[in-house]
mmCIF file of C-alpha atoms in Angstrom:
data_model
loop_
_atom_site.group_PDB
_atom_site.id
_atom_site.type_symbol
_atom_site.label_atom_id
_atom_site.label_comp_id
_atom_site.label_asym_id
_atom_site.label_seq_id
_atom_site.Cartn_x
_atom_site.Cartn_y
_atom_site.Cartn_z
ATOM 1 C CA UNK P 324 -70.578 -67.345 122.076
ATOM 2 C CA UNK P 325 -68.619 -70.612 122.093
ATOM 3 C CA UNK P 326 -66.997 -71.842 118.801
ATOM 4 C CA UNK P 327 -66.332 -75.639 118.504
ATOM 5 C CA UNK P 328 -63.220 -77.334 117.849
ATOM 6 C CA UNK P 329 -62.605 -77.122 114.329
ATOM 7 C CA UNK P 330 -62.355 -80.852 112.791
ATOM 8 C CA UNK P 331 -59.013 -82.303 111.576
ATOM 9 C CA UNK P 332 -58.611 -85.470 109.219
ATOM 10 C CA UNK P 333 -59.511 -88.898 110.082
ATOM 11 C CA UNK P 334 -62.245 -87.185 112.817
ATOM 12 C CA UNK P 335 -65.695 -88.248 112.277
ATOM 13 C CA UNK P 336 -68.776 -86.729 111.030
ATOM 14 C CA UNK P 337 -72.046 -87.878 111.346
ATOM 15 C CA UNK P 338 -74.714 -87.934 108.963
ATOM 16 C CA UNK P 339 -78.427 -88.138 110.359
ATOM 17 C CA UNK P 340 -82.261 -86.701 109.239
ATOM 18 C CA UNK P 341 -84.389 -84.943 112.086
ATOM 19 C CA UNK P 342 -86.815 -84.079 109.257
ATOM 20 C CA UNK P 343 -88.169 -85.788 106.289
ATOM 21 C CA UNK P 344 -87.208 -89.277 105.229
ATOM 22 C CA UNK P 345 -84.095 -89.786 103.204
ATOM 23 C CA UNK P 346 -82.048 -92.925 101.775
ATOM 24 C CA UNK P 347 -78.790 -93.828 101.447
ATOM 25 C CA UNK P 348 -78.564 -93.350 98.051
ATOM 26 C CA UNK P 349 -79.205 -89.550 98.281
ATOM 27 C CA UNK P 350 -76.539 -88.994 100.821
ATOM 28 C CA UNK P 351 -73.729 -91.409 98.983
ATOM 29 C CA UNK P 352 -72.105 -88.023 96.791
ATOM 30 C CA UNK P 353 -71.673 -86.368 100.297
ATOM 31 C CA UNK P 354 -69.947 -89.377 102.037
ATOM 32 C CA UNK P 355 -67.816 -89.656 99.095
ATOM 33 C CA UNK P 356 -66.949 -86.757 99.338
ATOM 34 C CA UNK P 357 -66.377 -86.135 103.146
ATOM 35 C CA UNK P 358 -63.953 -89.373 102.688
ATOM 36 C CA UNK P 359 -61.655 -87.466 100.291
ATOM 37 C CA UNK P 360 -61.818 -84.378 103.126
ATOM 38 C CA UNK P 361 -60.200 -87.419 104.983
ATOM 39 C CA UNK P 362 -62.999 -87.340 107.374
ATOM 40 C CA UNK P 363 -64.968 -90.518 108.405
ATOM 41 C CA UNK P 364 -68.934 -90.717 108.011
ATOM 42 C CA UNK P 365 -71.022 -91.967 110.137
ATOM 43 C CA UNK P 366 -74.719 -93.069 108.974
ATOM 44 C CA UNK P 367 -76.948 -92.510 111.783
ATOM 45 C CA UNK P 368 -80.205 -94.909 112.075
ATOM 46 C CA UNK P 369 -82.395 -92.206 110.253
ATOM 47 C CA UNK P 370 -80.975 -92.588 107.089
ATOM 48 C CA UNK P 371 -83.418 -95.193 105.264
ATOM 49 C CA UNK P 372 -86.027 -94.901 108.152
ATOM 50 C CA UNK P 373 -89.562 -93.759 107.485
ATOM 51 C CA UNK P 374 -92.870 -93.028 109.172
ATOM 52 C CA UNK P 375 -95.077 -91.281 106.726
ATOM 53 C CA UNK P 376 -92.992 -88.335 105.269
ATOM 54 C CA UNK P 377 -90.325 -88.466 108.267
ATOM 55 C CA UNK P 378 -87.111 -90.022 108.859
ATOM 56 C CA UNK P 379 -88.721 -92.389 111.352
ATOM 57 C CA UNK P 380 -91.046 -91.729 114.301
ATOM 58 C CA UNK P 381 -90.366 -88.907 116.443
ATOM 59 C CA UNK P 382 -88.829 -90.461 118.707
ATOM 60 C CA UNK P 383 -86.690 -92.144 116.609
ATOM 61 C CA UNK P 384 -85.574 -89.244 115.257
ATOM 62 C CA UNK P 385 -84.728 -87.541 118.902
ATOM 63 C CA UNK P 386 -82.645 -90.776 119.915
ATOM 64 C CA UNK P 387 -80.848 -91.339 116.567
ATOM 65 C CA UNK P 388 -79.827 -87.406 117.050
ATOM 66 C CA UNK P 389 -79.031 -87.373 120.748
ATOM 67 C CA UNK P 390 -76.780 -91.142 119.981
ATOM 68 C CA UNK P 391 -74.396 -88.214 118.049
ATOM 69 C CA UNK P 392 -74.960 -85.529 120.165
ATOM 70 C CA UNK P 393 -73.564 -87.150 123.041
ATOM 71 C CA UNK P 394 -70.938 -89.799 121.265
ATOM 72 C CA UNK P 395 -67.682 -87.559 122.085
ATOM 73 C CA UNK P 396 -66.047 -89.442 119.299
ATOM 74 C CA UNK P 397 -68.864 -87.699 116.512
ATOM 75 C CA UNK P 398 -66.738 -84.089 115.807
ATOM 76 C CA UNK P 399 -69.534 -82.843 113.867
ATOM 77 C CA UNK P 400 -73.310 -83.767 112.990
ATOM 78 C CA UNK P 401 -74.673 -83.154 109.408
ATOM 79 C CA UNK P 402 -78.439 -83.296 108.638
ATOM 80 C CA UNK P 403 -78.954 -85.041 105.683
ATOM 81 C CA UNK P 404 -82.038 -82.501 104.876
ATOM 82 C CA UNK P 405 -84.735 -80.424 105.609
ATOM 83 C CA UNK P 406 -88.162 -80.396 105.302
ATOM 84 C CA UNK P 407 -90.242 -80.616 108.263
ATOM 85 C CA UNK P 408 -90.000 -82.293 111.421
ATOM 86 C CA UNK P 409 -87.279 -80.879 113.601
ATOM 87 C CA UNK P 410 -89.583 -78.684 115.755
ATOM 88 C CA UNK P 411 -91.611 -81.783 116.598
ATOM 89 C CA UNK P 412 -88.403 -83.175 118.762
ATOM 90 C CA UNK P 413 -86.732 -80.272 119.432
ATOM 91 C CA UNK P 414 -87.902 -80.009 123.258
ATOM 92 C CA UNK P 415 -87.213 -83.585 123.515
ATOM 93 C CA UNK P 416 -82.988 -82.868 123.334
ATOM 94 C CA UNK P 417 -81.153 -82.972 125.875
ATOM 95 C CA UNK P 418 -78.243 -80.216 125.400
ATOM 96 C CA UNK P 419 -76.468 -80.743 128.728
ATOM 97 C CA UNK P 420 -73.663 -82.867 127.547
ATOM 98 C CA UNK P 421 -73.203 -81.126 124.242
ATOM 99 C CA UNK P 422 -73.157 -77.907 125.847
ATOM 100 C CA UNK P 423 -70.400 -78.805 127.831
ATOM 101 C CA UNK P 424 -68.202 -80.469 124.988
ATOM 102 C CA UNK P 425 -70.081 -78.416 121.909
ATOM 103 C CA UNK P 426 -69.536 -79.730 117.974
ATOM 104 C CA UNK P 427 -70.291 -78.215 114.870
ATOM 105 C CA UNK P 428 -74.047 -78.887 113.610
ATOM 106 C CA UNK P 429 -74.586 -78.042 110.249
ATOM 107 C CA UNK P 430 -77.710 -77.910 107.715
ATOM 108 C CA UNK P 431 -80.094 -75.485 106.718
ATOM 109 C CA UNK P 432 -83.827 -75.168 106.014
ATOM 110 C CA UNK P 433 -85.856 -76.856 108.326
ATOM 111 C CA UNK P 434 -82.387 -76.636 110.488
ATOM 112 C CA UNK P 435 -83.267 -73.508 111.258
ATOM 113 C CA UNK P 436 -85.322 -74.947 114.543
ATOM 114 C CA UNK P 437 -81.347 -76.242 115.688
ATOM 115 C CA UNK P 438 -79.945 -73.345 114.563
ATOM 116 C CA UNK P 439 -81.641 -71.092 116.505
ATOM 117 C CA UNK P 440 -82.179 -72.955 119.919
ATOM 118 C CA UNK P 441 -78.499 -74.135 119.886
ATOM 119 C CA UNK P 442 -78.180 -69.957 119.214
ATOM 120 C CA UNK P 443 -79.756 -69.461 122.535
ATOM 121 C CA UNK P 444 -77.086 -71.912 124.387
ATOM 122 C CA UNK P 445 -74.276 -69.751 123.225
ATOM 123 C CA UNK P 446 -72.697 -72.219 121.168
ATOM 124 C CA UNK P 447 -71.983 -71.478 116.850
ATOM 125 C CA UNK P 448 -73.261 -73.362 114.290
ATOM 126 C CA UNK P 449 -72.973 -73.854 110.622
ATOM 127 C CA UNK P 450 -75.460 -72.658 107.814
ATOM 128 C CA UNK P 451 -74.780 -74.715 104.975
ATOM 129 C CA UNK P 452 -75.405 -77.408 102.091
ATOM 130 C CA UNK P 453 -76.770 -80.952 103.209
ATOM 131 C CA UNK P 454 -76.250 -84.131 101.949
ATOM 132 C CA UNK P 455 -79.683 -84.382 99.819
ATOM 133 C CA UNK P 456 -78.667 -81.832 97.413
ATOM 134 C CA UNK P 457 -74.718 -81.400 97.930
ATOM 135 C CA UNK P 458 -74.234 -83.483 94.395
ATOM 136 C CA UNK P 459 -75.809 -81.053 92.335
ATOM 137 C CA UNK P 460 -74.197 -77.644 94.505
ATOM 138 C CA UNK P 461 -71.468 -75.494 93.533
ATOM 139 C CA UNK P 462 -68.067 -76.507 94.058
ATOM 140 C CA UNK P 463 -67.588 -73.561 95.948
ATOM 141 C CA UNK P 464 -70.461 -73.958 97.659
ATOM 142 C CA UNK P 465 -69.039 -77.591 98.743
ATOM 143 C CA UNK P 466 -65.575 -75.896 99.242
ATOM 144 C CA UNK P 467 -66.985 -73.260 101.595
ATOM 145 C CA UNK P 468 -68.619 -76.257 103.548
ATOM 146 C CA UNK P 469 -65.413 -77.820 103.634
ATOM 147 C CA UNK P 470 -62.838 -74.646 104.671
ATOM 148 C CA UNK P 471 -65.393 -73.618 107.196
ATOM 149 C CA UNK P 472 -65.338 -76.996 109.417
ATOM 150 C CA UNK P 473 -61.982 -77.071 108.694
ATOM 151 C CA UNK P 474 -60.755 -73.676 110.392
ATOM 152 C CA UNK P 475 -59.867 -72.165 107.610
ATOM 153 C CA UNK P 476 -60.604 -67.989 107.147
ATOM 154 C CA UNK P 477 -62.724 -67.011 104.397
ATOM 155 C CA UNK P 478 -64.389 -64.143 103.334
ATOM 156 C CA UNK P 479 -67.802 -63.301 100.871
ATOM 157 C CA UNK P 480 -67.148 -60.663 98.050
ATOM 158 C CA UNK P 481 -70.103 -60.688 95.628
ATOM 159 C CA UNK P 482 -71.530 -57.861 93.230
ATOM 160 C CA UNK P 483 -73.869 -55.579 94.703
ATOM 161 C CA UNK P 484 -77.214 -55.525 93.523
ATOM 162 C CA UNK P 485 -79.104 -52.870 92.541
ATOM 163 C CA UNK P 486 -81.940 -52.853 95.254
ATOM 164 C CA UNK P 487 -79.489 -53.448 97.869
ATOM 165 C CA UNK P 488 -79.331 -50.444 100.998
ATOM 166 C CA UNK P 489 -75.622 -49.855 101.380
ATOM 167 C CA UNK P 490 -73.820 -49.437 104.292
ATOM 168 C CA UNK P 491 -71.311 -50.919 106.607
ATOM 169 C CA UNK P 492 -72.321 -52.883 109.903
ATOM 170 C CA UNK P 493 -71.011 -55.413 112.554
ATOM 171 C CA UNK P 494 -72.370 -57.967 114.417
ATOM 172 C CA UNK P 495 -73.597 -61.570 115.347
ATOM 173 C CA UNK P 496 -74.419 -63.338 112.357
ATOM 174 C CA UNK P 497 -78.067 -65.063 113.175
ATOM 175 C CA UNK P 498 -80.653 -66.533 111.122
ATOM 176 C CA UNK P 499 -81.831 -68.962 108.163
ATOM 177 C CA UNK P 500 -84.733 -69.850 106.801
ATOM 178 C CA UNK P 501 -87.468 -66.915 107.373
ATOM 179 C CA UNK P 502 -90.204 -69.581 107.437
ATOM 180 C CA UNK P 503 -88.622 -71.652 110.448
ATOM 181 C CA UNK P 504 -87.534 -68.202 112.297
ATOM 182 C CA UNK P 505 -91.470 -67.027 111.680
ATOM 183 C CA UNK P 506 -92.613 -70.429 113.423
ATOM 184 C CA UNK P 507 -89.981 -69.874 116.343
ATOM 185 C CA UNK P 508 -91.425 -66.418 116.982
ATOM 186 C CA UNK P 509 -92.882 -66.957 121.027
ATOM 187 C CA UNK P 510 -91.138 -69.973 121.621
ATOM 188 C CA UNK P 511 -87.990 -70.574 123.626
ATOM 189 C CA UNK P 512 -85.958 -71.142 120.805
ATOM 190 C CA UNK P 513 -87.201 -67.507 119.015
ATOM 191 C CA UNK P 514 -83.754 -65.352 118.680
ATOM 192 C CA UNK P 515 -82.617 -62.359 119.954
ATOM 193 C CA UNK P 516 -81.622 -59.651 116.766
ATOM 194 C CA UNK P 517 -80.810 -56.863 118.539
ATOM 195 C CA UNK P 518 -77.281 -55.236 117.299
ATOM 196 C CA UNK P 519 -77.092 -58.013 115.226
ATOM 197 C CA UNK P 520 -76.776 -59.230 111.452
ATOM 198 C CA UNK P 521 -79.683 -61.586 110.370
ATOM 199 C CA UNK P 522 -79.617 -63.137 107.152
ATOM 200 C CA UNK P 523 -82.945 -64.954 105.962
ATOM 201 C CA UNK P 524 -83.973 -66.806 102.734
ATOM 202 C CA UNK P 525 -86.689 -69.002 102.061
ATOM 203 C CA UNK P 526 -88.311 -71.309 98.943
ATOM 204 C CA UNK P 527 -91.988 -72.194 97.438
ATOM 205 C CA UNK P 528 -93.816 -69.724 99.503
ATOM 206 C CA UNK P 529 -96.527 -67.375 98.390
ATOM 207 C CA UNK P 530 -96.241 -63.673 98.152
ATOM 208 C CA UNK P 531 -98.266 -62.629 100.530
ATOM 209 C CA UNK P 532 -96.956 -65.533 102.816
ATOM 210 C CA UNK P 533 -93.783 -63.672 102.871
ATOM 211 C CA UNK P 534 -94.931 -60.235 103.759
ATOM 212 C CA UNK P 535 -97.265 -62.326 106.173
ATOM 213 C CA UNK P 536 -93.894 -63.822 107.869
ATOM 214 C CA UNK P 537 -92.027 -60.619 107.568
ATOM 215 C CA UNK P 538 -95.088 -58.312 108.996
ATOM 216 C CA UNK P 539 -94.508 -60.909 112.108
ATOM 217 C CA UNK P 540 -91.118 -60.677 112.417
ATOM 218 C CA UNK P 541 -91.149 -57.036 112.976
ATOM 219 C CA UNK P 542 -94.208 -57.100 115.446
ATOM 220 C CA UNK P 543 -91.751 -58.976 117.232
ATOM 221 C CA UNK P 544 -89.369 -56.354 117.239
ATOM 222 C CA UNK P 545 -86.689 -58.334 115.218
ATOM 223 C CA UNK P 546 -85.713 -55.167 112.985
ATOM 224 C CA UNK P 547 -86.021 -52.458 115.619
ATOM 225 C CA UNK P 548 -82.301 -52.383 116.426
ATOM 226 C CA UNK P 549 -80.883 -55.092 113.925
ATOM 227 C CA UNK P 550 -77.365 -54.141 112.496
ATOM 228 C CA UNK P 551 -77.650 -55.615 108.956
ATOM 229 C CA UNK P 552 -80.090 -57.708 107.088
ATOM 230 C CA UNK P 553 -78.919 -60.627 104.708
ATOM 231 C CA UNK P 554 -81.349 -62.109 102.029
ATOM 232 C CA UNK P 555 -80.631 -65.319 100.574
ATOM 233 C CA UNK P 556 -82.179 -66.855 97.882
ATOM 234 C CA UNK P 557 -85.696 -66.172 97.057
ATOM 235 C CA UNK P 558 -87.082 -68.571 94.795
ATOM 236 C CA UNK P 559 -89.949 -70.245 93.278
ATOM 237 C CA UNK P 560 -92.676 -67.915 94.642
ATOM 238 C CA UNK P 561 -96.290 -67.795 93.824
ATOM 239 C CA UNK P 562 -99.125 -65.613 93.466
ATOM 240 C CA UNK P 563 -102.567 -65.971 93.523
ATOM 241 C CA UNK P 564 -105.206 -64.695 90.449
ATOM 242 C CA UNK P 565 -105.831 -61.498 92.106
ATOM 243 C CA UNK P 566 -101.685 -60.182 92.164
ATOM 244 C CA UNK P 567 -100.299 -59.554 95.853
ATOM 245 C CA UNK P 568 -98.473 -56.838 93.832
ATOM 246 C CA UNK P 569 -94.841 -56.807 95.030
ATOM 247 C CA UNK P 570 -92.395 -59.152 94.874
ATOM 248 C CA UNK P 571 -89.734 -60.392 97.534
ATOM 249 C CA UNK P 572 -87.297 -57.626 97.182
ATOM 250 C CA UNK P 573 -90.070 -54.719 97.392
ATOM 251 C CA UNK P 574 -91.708 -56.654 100.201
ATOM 252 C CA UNK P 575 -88.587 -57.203 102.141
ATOM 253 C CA UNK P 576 -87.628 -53.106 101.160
ATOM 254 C CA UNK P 577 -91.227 -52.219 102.847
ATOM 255 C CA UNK P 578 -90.746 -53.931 106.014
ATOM 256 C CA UNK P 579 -87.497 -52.449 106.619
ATOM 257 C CA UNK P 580 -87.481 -48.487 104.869
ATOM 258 C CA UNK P 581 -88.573 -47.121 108.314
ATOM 259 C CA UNK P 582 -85.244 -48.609 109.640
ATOM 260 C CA UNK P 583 -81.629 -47.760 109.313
ATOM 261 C CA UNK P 584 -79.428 -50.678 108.426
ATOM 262 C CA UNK P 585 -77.544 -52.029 104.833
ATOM 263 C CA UNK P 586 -79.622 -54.842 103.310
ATOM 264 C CA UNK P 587 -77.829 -57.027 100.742
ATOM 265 C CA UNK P 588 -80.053 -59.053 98.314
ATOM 266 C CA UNK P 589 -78.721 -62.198 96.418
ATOM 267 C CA UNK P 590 -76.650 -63.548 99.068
ATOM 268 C CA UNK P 591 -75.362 -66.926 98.366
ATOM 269 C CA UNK P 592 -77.261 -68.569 100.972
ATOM 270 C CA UNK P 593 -80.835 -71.068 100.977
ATOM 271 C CA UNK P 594 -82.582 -73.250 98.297
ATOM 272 C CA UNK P 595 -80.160 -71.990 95.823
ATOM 273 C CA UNK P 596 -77.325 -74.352 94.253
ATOM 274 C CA UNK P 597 -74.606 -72.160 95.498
ATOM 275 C CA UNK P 598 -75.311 -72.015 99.034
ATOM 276 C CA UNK P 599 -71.982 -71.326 100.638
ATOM 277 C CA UNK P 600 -71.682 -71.670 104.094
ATOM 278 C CA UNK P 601 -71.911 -69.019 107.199
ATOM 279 C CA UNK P 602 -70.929 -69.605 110.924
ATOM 280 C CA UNK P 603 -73.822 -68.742 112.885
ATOM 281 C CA UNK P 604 -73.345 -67.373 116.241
ATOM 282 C CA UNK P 605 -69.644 -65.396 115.130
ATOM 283 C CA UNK P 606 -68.864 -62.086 114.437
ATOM 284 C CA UNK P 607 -68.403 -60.374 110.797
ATOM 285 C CA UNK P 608 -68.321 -57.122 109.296
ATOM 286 C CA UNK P 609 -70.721 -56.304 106.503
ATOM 287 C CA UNK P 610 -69.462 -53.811 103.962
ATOM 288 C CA UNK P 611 -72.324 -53.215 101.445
ATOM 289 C CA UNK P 612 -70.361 -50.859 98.519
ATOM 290 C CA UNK P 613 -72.038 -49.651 95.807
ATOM 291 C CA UNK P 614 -70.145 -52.064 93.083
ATOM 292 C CA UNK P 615 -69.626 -55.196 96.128
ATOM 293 C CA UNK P 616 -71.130 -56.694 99.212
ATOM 294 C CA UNK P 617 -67.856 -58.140 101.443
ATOM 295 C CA UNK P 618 -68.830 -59.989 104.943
ATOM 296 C CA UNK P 619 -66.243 -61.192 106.443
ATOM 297 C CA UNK P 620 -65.743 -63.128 110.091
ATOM 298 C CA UNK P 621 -64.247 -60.628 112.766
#
């Protein structure tokens, strides 16, 4: 896997929407606050566009992208948020320049469609707060954001959680959200998991939908030789009036008891306010202890 140059001050970063709609006034915290990381924002024609619920019409949303993706001056390209829409343009990209002189992209959520195809051209990528709710995230979740694209080494110690499978494990850190990687699954931008670590979190989905997504995942072989498992936040689930009868955690812990691999629960990762950020495509070592979950880059 290729790593991209890690940004220095006064490079610049820009900010864009290959999803749903957003205006300047939701992204004006983050490009405050990339100025005092003395880097230089740059609002991509997205922001304030709109064609229904998206940041402009497909198309728009391709060439607004691909401006940044092939503007050697951009150092790094932050979507602005999620949603839904990045699958609709995603065969539309052209990678062959950026492959060749690869940045840092950086999101999460509906991201997941870049995460993973970029995944697939050997080149890392950033999991990680966006612009649409970086005012109300943790400072260390903005600080994590920050060290990362900076170059800076850090490490994840949290306390272990009681459900968690311990164990220690190495490997490619891969994933996001499950939803996105569930939607992927036969396409050329589906992942490869073997010997790897995949982390996966996910928001406002039914019960069932997540043992639905989960069920798939594994049909598609995606635990079979998988070196670690990483859940993220977990929130805001429903049920219908007849109970599905498990919740996430139980759900996740039948998919994967026939296998032999830590699973860490809680992760600061997804829809959560302190969603610190990972390096996709890199490898770390996952230590899951009894008392404390450490992953840390190799």
């Amino acid at each position: 896997m290729f790593t991209p140059d890690f940004v220095k001050k006064g490079d610049k970063i820009a900010i864009v929407s290959t999803a749903r709609r957003i205006s300047l006034r939701e992204v004006k915290d983050s490009v405050a606050i990339i100025k005092t990381w003395g880097l230089e924002p740059v609002i991509g024609s997205t922001i304030e566009a709109e064609q229904h619920q998206f940041a402009g019409s497909d198309e728009a949303r391709r060439a607004d992208f691909q401006n940044m993706l092939d503007n050697q001056d951009i150092k790094a390209i932050w979507c602005a948020r999620g949603g839904y829409g990045t699958v609709r343009i995603i065969d539309q990209i052209d990678f062959s320049n950026f492959s060749k002189n690869p940045k840092w992209i950086i999101g999460y959520s509906d991201i997941t469609v870049l995460h993973s195809h970029i995944h697939n051209l050997g080149i890392a990528t950033i999991h990680a707060a966006m612009p649409v709710d970086f005012h109300r995230g943790t400072k260390a979740a903005m600080n994590s954001l920050r060290d990362t694209l900076f170059g800076k080494k850090i490490a994840y110690t949290i306390p272990s959680s009681k459900k968690n499978i311990l164990g220690n494990a190495s490997g490619m850190l891969i994933g996001g959200n499950l939803s996105i990687l569930y939607s992927l699954c036969g396409s050329p931008s589906a992942i490869a998991t073997s010997g790897k670590i995949l982390c996966i979190e996910d928001l406002d989905e039914y019960l069932y939908h997540i043992d639905r997504m989960l069920q798939n995942l594994k049909r598609n072989g995606y635990f079979e030789n998988l070196s670690g498992l990483i859940v993220g936040g977990m929130n805001k689930m429903h049920d219908n009036n007849i109970p599905f009868g498990r919740k996430p955690k139980q759900i996740i812990l039948d998919i994967v008891k026939e296998y032999n691999f830590p699973v860490v629960f809680k992760f600061p990762m997804g829809h959560i306010e302190d969603n610190r950020a990972l390096i996709l495509g890199t490898e770390v070592s996952l230590a899951v202890k009894k008392n404390e979950v450490v992953v840390k880059y190799i």
